[in-house]
Amino acid sequence: MKMTKLINCLFLGILGTTYACNNVTQSNKEAVEVGPSDNAAKAIIVTPTASSPSDELPKEKPEEILVEYQDSVDFQRYNVDAKKVTERAPIDWTSYPEAKDFKTRITEAYQTNEADFAGYYVMSVFGCGASCIMGFMIDIRDGKIYDLPLGEENSCLFAEDRAMGNRKSRLFIAGVCKENPEDRKVYYKAYVWDEIKKEFEKVEAAAFLKKT
């Protein structure tokens, strides 16, 4: 009797284990197909999808072309035949008393630089705020000081180049400007120094741009 019960228990145990295993297997299969298990989530993540714009490699920016605007300006049209000055005169502060507010900058430029405009003038150019520069020029023959046509009235919001002068020319380009940074066209704020009147006069671009 005991042997029979033992055999029955063993048989039921084996049968129960098999039944339990089948149930576990069935439950796992249902979880993969129906429920959002970890494995199912991973399978969805790695599924190939169409590439989005953010997946694309960043496009290379076009190479910027540096334009030398001085190359298009005919400085020789206002050529100066300057004589050599062997001794430089001291700065005459009485010729422009207000310039003393910038005495350090003017003095440094005059002592350091050679004549770099219209044959006899040393330019001193410096900043005066955002998008603004100002300056003076000093005559090495007598030390007198003159304004350069810069400052707010000759500034431009989008400046390509500024304060372009030439040692052998009376032409001064206050600014090469654009209306917008994307514009391809530029316009000029330009002046010619009148050595007799000792003043700058405006000049249009057609008078000094080289013919192309």
Coordinates of N, CA, C and O in Angstrom, one line a residue, residues 12-121:
L12 N 2.5 11.8 -9.8 CA 1.8 13.1 -9.7 C 2.8 14.2 -9.7 O 2.6 15.3 -10.2
G13 N 4.0 14.0 -9.0 CA 5.0 15.0 -8.9 C 5.6 15.3 -10.2 O 5.8 16.5 -10.6
I14 N 5.9 14.3 -11.0 CA 6.5 14.5 -12.3 C 5.5 15.2 -13.2 O 5.8 16.1 -13.9
L15 N 4.2 14.7 -13.1 CA 3.2 15.3 -13.9 C 3.0 16.8 -13.6 O 2.8 17.6 -14.5
G16 N 3.0 17.1 -12.3 CA 2.8 18.5 -11.8 C 3.9 19.4 -12.3 O 3.7 20.5 -12.7
T17 N 5.1 18.9 -12.2 CA 6.3 19.7 -12.7 C 6.2 20.0 -14.1 O 6.4 21.1 -14.6
T18 N 5.8 19.0 -14.9 CA 5.7 19.1 -16.4 C 4.6 20.2 -16.7 O 4.7 21.0 -17.5
Y19 N 3.5 20.1 -15.9 CA 2.4 21.0 -16.1 C 2.8 22.4 -15.8 O 2.5 23.4 -16.5
A20 N 3.5 22.5 -14.7 CA 4.0 23.9 -14.3 C 4.9 24.5 -15.3 O 4.9 25.7 -15.6
C21 N 5.8 23.7 -15.8 CA 6.8 24.2 -16.8 C 6.1 24.6 -18.0 O 6.4 25.7 -18.6
N22 N 5.1 23.9 -18.4 CA 4.3 24.3 -19.6 C 3.6 25.6 -19.4 O 3.5 26.4 -20.3
N23 N 3.1 25.8 -18.2 CA 2.4 27.0 -17.9 C 3.4 28.2 -17.9 O 3.1 29.3 -18.4
V24 N 4.6 28.0 -17.4 CA 5.5 29.1 -17.4 C 6.0 29.5 -18.8 O 6.1 30.6 -19.1
T25 N 6.2 28.5 -19.6 CA 6.6 28.7 -21.0 C 5.5 29.4 -21.7 O 5.8 30.4 -22.5
Q26 N 4.3 29.0 -21.5 CA 3.2 29.7 -22.2 C 3.0 31.1 -21.7 O 2.8 32.0 -22.5
S27 N 3.2 31.4 -20.4 CA 3.1 32.7 -19.9 C 4.1 33.6 -20.5 O 3.9 34.8 -20.9
N28 N 5.4 33.2 -20.6 CA 6.5 34.0 -21.2 C 6.2 34.3 -22.6 O 6.4 35.4 -23.1
K29 N 5.7 33.3 -23.4 CA 5.4 33.5 -24.8 C 4.3 34.6 -24.9 O 4.4 35.5 -25.8
E30 N 3.3 34.6 -24.1 CA 2.3 35.6 -24.2 C 2.8 37.0 -23.8 O 2.4 38.0 -24.4
A31 N 3.8 37.1 -22.9 CA 4.3 38.4 -22.5 C 5.1 39.0 -23.6 O 5.0 40.2 -23.8
V32 N 5.8 38.2 -24.4 CA 6.6 38.7 -25.5 C 5.7 39.2 -26.6 O 5.9 40.3 -27.2
E33 N 4.6 38.5 -26.9 CA 3.8 38.9 -28.0 C 2.8 40.0 -27.6 O 2.4 40.8 -28.5
V34 N 2.4 40.0 -26.4 CA 1.3 40.9 -26.0 C 1.8 42.0 -25.1 O 1.5 43.2 -25.3
G35 N 2.5 41.6 -24.0 CA 2.9 42.6 -23.0 C 4.2 43.3 -23.4 O 5.0 42.8 -24.1
P36 N 4.4 44.6 -22.9 CA 5.6 45.3 -23.2 C 6.7 45.0 -22.2 O 7.1 45.7 -21.4
S37 N 7.3 43.7 -22.4 CA 8.4 43.3 -21.5 C 9.6 44.0 -22.0 O 9.7 44.7 -23.0
D38 N 10.7 43.9 -21.2 CA 12.0 44.6 -21.5 C 12.5 44.1 -22.8 O 13.0 44.9 -23.6
N39 N 12.4 42.8 -23.1 CA 12.9 42.3 -24.3 C 12.1 42.9 -25.5 O 12.7 43.2 -26.6
A40 N 10.8 43.0 -25.4 CA 10.0 43.5 -26.5 C 10.4 45.0 -26.7 O 10.5 45.4 -27.9
A41 N 10.6 45.7 -25.6 CA 11.0 47.1 -25.8 C 12.3 47.3 -26.5 O 12.4 48.1 -27.4
K42 N 13.3 46.4 -26.2 CA 14.5 46.5 -26.9 C 14.4 46.1 -28.3 O 15.0 46.7 -29.2
A43 N 13.5 45.2 -28.6 CA 13.4 44.8 -30.0 C 12.8 46.0 -30.8 O 13.2 46.2 -32.0
I44 N 11.9 46.7 -30.2 CA 11.3 47.8 -30.9 C 12.3 48.9 -31.1 O 12.4 49.6 -32.2
I45 N 13.2 49.2 -30.2 CA 14.2 50.2 -30.3 C 15.2 50.0 -31.4 O 15.5 50.9 -32.1
V46 N 15.6 48.8 -31.6 CA 16.6 48.5 -32.5 C 16.0 48.2 -33.9 O 16.8 48.0 -34.9
T47 N 14.7 48.3 -34.1 CA 14.1 48.1 -35.4 C 14.5 49.3 -36.3 O 14.3 50.4 -35.9
P48 N 15.1 49.0 -37.5 CA 15.5 50.1 -38.4 C 14.3 51.0 -38.7 O 13.2 50.5 -39.1
T49 N 14.5 52.3 -38.7 CA 13.5 53.3 -39.1 C 14.1 54.2 -40.1 O 15.3 54.3 -40.2
A50 N 13.3 55.0 -40.8 CA 13.7 55.9 -41.7 C 14.5 57.0 -41.0 O 14.1 57.5 -39.9
S51 N 15.6 57.5 -41.6 CA 16.4 58.5 -41.0 C 15.7 59.8 -41.0 O 15.0 60.2 -41.9
S52 N 15.9 60.6 -39.9 CA 15.3 61.9 -39.7 C 16.3 62.9 -40.1 O 17.5 62.6 -40.1
P53 N 15.9 64.2 -40.3 CA 16.9 65.3 -40.6 C 18.0 65.4 -39.5 O 19.1 65.8 -39.8
S54 N 17.6 65.1 -38.3 CA 18.6 65.3 -37.2 C 19.7 64.2 -37.3 O 20.7 64.4 -36.7
D55 N 19.4 63.1 -38.0 CA 20.4 62.0 -38.1 C 21.4 62.4 -39.1 O 22.5 61.7 -39.2
E56 N 21.2 63.4 -40.0 CA 22.1 63.7 -41.1 C 23.3 64.4 -40.5 O 23.2 65.1 -39.5
L57 N 24.4 64.2 -41.2 CA 25.7 64.9 -40.8 C 25.5 66.3 -41.1 O 24.9 66.7 -42.0
P58 N 26.1 67.2 -40.2 CA 26.0 68.6 -40.4 C 26.7 69.0 -41.7 O 27.8 68.5 -42.0
K59 N 26.0 69.9 -42.5 CA 26.6 70.3 -43.7 C 27.8 71.3 -43.5 O 27.7 72.1 -42.6
E60 N 28.8 71.2 -44.2 CA 30.0 72.1 -44.1 C 29.6 73.5 -44.6 O 28.9 73.7 -45.6
K61 N 30.0 74.5 -43.8 CA 29.8 75.9 -44.2 C 30.6 76.2 -45.4 O 31.8 75.8 -45.5
P62 N 30.1 77.0 -46.3 CA 30.9 77.4 -47.5 C 32.1 78.2 -47.0 O 32.0 79.0 -46.1
E63 N 33.2 78.1 -47.7 CA 34.4 78.8 -47.3 C 34.2 80.3 -47.6 O 33.8 80.7 -48.6
E64 N 34.5 81.1 -46.6 CA 34.4 82.5 -46.7 C 35.5 83.0 -47.6 O 36.7 82.7 -47.4
I65 N 35.2 83.9 -48.4 CA 36.2 84.6 -49.3 C 36.5 85.9 -48.8 O 35.6 86.8 -48.6
L66 N 37.8 86.1 -48.5 CA 38.2 87.4 -48.0 C 38.4 88.4 -49.2 O 39.2 88.1 -50.1
V67 N 37.7 89.5 -49.2 CA 37.7 90.5 -50.2 C 38.7 91.6 -49.8 O 38.5 92.2 -48.7
E68 N 39.6 91.9 -50.6 CA 40.5 93.1 -50.4 C 40.0 94.3 -51.1 O 40.2 94.5 -52.3
Y69 N 39.2 95.1 -50.4 CA 38.6 96.2 -51.1 C 39.6 97.3 -51.5 O 39.3 98.0 -52.5
Q70 N 40.7 97.3 -50.9 CA 41.7 98.3 -51.3 C 42.2 98.0 -52.8 O 42.6 98.9 -53.5
D71 N 42.1 96.8 -53.2 CA 42.5 96.4 -54.5 C 41.6 97.0 -55.6 O 42.0 97.2 -56.8
S72 N 40.4 97.3 -55.2 CA 39.4 97.9 -56.2 C 39.4 99.4 -56.2 O 38.7 100.1 -56.9
V73 N 40.2 100.0 -55.3 CA 40.2 101.5 -55.1 C 41.5 102.0 -55.9 O 42.6 101.6 -55.7
D74 N 41.2 103.0 -56.7 CA 42.3 103.7 -57.4 C 42.9 104.9 -56.7 O 42.5 106.0 -56.9
F75 N 43.8 104.6 -55.7 CA 44.3 105.6 -54.9 C 45.2 106.6 -55.7 O 45.4 107.8 -55.4
Q76 N 45.8 106.0 -56.8 CA 46.7 106.8 -57.6 C 46.0 108.0 -58.3 O 46.7 109.0 -58.8
R77 N 44.7 107.9 -58.4 CA 44.0 109.0 -59.1 C 44.1 110.3 -58.3 O 44.0 111.4 -58.9
Y78 N 44.4 110.2 -57.0 CA 44.6 111.4 -56.2 C 46.0 111.4 -55.6 O 46.3 111.6 -54.4
N79 N 46.9 111.1 -56.5 CA 48.3 111.0 -56.1 C 49.0 112.2 -55.5 O 48.6 113.4 -56.0
V80 N 49.9 112.1 -54.6 CA 50.6 113.2 -54.0 C 52.1 113.0 -54.2 O 52.6 111.9 -53.9
D81 N 52.7 114.0 -54.7 CA 54.1 114.0 -54.9 C 54.8 114.7 -53.8 O 55.1 115.9 -53.8
A82 N 55.0 114.0 -52.7 CA 55.4 114.6 -51.4 C 57.0 114.7 -51.4 O 57.7 113.8 -51.8
K83 N 57.4 115.8 -50.9 CA 58.9 116.0 -50.7 C 59.3 115.3 -49.4 O 58.5 115.3 -48.4
K84 N 60.5 114.9 -49.3 CA 61.0 114.3 -48.1 C 61.2 115.3 -47.0 O 61.7 116.4 -47.2
V85 N 60.7 115.0 -45.8 CA 60.8 115.8 -44.6 C 61.8 115.2 -43.6 O 61.6 114.1 -43.2
T86 N 62.9 115.8 -43.4 CA 64.0 115.2 -42.6 C 63.8 115.4 -41.1 O 64.2 114.6 -40.3
E87 N 63.1 116.4 -40.7 CA 62.8 116.7 -39.3 C 61.4 116.9 -39.0 O 60.7 117.7 -39.6
R88 N 60.8 116.1 -38.1 CA 59.4 116.1 -37.8 C 59.1 117.2 -36.7 O 59.8 117.3 -35.7
A89 N 58.1 118.0 -37.0 CA 57.8 119.1 -36.1 C 57.1 118.6 -34.8 O 56.4 117.5 -34.9
P90 N 57.2 119.2 -33.7 CA 56.4 118.8 -32.5 C 54.9 119.0 -32.7 O 54.5 119.9 -33.5
I91 N 54.1 118.3 -32.0 CA 52.7 118.4 -32.1 C 52.2 119.8 -31.7 O 52.6 120.3 -30.6
D92 N 51.4 120.5 -32.5 CA 50.9 121.8 -32.1 C 49.5 121.6 -31.5 O 48.5 121.6 -32.3
W93 N 49.5 121.5 -30.2 CA 48.2 121.3 -29.5 C 47.3 122.6 -29.6 O 46.1 122.5 -29.5
T94 N 47.9 123.7 -29.9 CA 47.0 124.9 -30.0 C 46.2 124.9 -31.3 O 45.2 125.7 -31.3
S95 N 46.6 124.1 -32.2 CA 45.9 124.1 -33.5 C 44.5 123.3 -33.3 O 43.6 123.5 -34.2
Y96 N 44.4 122.5 -32.3 CA 43.2 121.8 -32.0 C 43.2 121.5 -30.5 O 43.4 120.3 -30.1
P97 N 42.8 122.4 -29.7 CA 42.8 122.2 -28.2 C 42.0 121.0 -27.8 O 42.4 120.3 -26.8
E98 N 40.9 120.7 -28.4 CA 40.0 119.6 -28.0 C 40.7 118.3 -28.2 O 40.3 117.3 -27.5
A99 N 41.7 118.2 -29.0 CA 42.4 116.9 -29.2 C 43.2 116.5 -28.0 O 43.6 115.3 -28.0
K100 N 43.4 117.4 -27.1 CA 44.1 117.0 -25.9 C 43.4 115.9 -25.1 O 44.1 115.2 -24.3
D101 N 42.1 115.8 -25.3 CA 41.4 114.7 -24.6 C 41.9 113.3 -25.1 O 41.7 112.3 -24.4
F102 N 42.6 113.3 -26.2 CA 43.1 112.0 -26.7 C 44.6 112.1 -26.9 O 45.2 111.6 -27.8
K103 N 45.2 112.9 -26.0 CA 46.7 113.2 -26.1 C 47.5 112.0 -26.2 O 48.5 111.9 -27.0
T104 N 47.3 111.0 -25.3 CA 48.1 109.8 -25.3 C 48.1 109.0 -26.6 O 49.1 108.7 -27.2
R105 N 46.9 108.8 -27.2 CA 46.7 108.1 -28.4 C 47.4 108.8 -29.6 O 48.1 108.3 -30.4
I106 N 47.2 110.1 -29.6 CA 47.7 110.9 -30.7 C 49.3 111.0 -30.6 O 50.0 110.8 -31.6
T107 N 49.8 111.2 -29.4 CA 51.2 111.2 -29.2 C 51.9 109.9 -29.6 O 52.9 109.9 -30.3
E108 N 51.3 108.8 -29.2 CA 51.9 107.5 -29.5 C 51.9 107.2 -31.0 O 52.9 106.7 -31.5
A109 N 50.8 107.5 -31.7 CA 50.8 107.3 -33.1 C 51.8 108.2 -33.8 O 52.6 107.8 -34.7
Y110 N 52.0 109.5 -33.4 CA 52.9 110.4 -34.0 C 54.3 110.0 -33.8 O 55.2 110.2 -34.7
Q111 N 54.6 109.5 -32.6 CA 56.0 109.1 -32.3 C 56.4 107.8 -32.9 O 57.6 107.5 -33.1
T112 N 55.4 106.9 -33.2 CA 55.6 105.6 -33.7 C 55.5 105.4 -35.2 O 56.3 104.7 -35.8
N113 N 54.5 106.0 -35.8 CA 54.2 105.8 -37.2 C 54.9 106.7 -38.1 O 55.2 107.9 -37.8
E114 N 55.1 106.3 -39.3 CA 55.6 107.1 -40.4 C 54.4 107.8 -41.0 O 53.2 107.5 -40.7
A115 N 54.6 108.8 -41.8 CA 53.6 109.5 -42.5 C 52.8 108.5 -43.4 O 53.4 107.8 -44.2
D116 N 51.5 108.3 -43.2 CA 50.8 107.3 -43.9 C 49.5 107.8 -44.6 O 48.7 107.0 -45.0
F117 N 49.5 109.1 -44.8 CA 48.4 109.7 -45.5 C 48.8 111.0 -46.2 O 49.4 111.8 -45.6
A118 N 48.4 111.1 -47.5 CA 48.6 112.3 -48.3 C 50.0 112.9 -48.2 O 50.2 114.1 -48.2
G119 N 51.0 112.0 -48.0 CA 52.4 112.5 -48.1 C 53.0 113.0 -46.8 O 54.1 112.7 -46.5
Y120 N 52.2 113.8 -46.0 CA 52.8 114.5 -44.9 C 52.0 114.3 -43.6 O 52.3 114.9 -42.6
Y121 N 51.1 113.3 -43.5 CA 50.2 113.2 -42.4 C 50.4 111.8 -41.7 O 50.4 110.8 -42.4

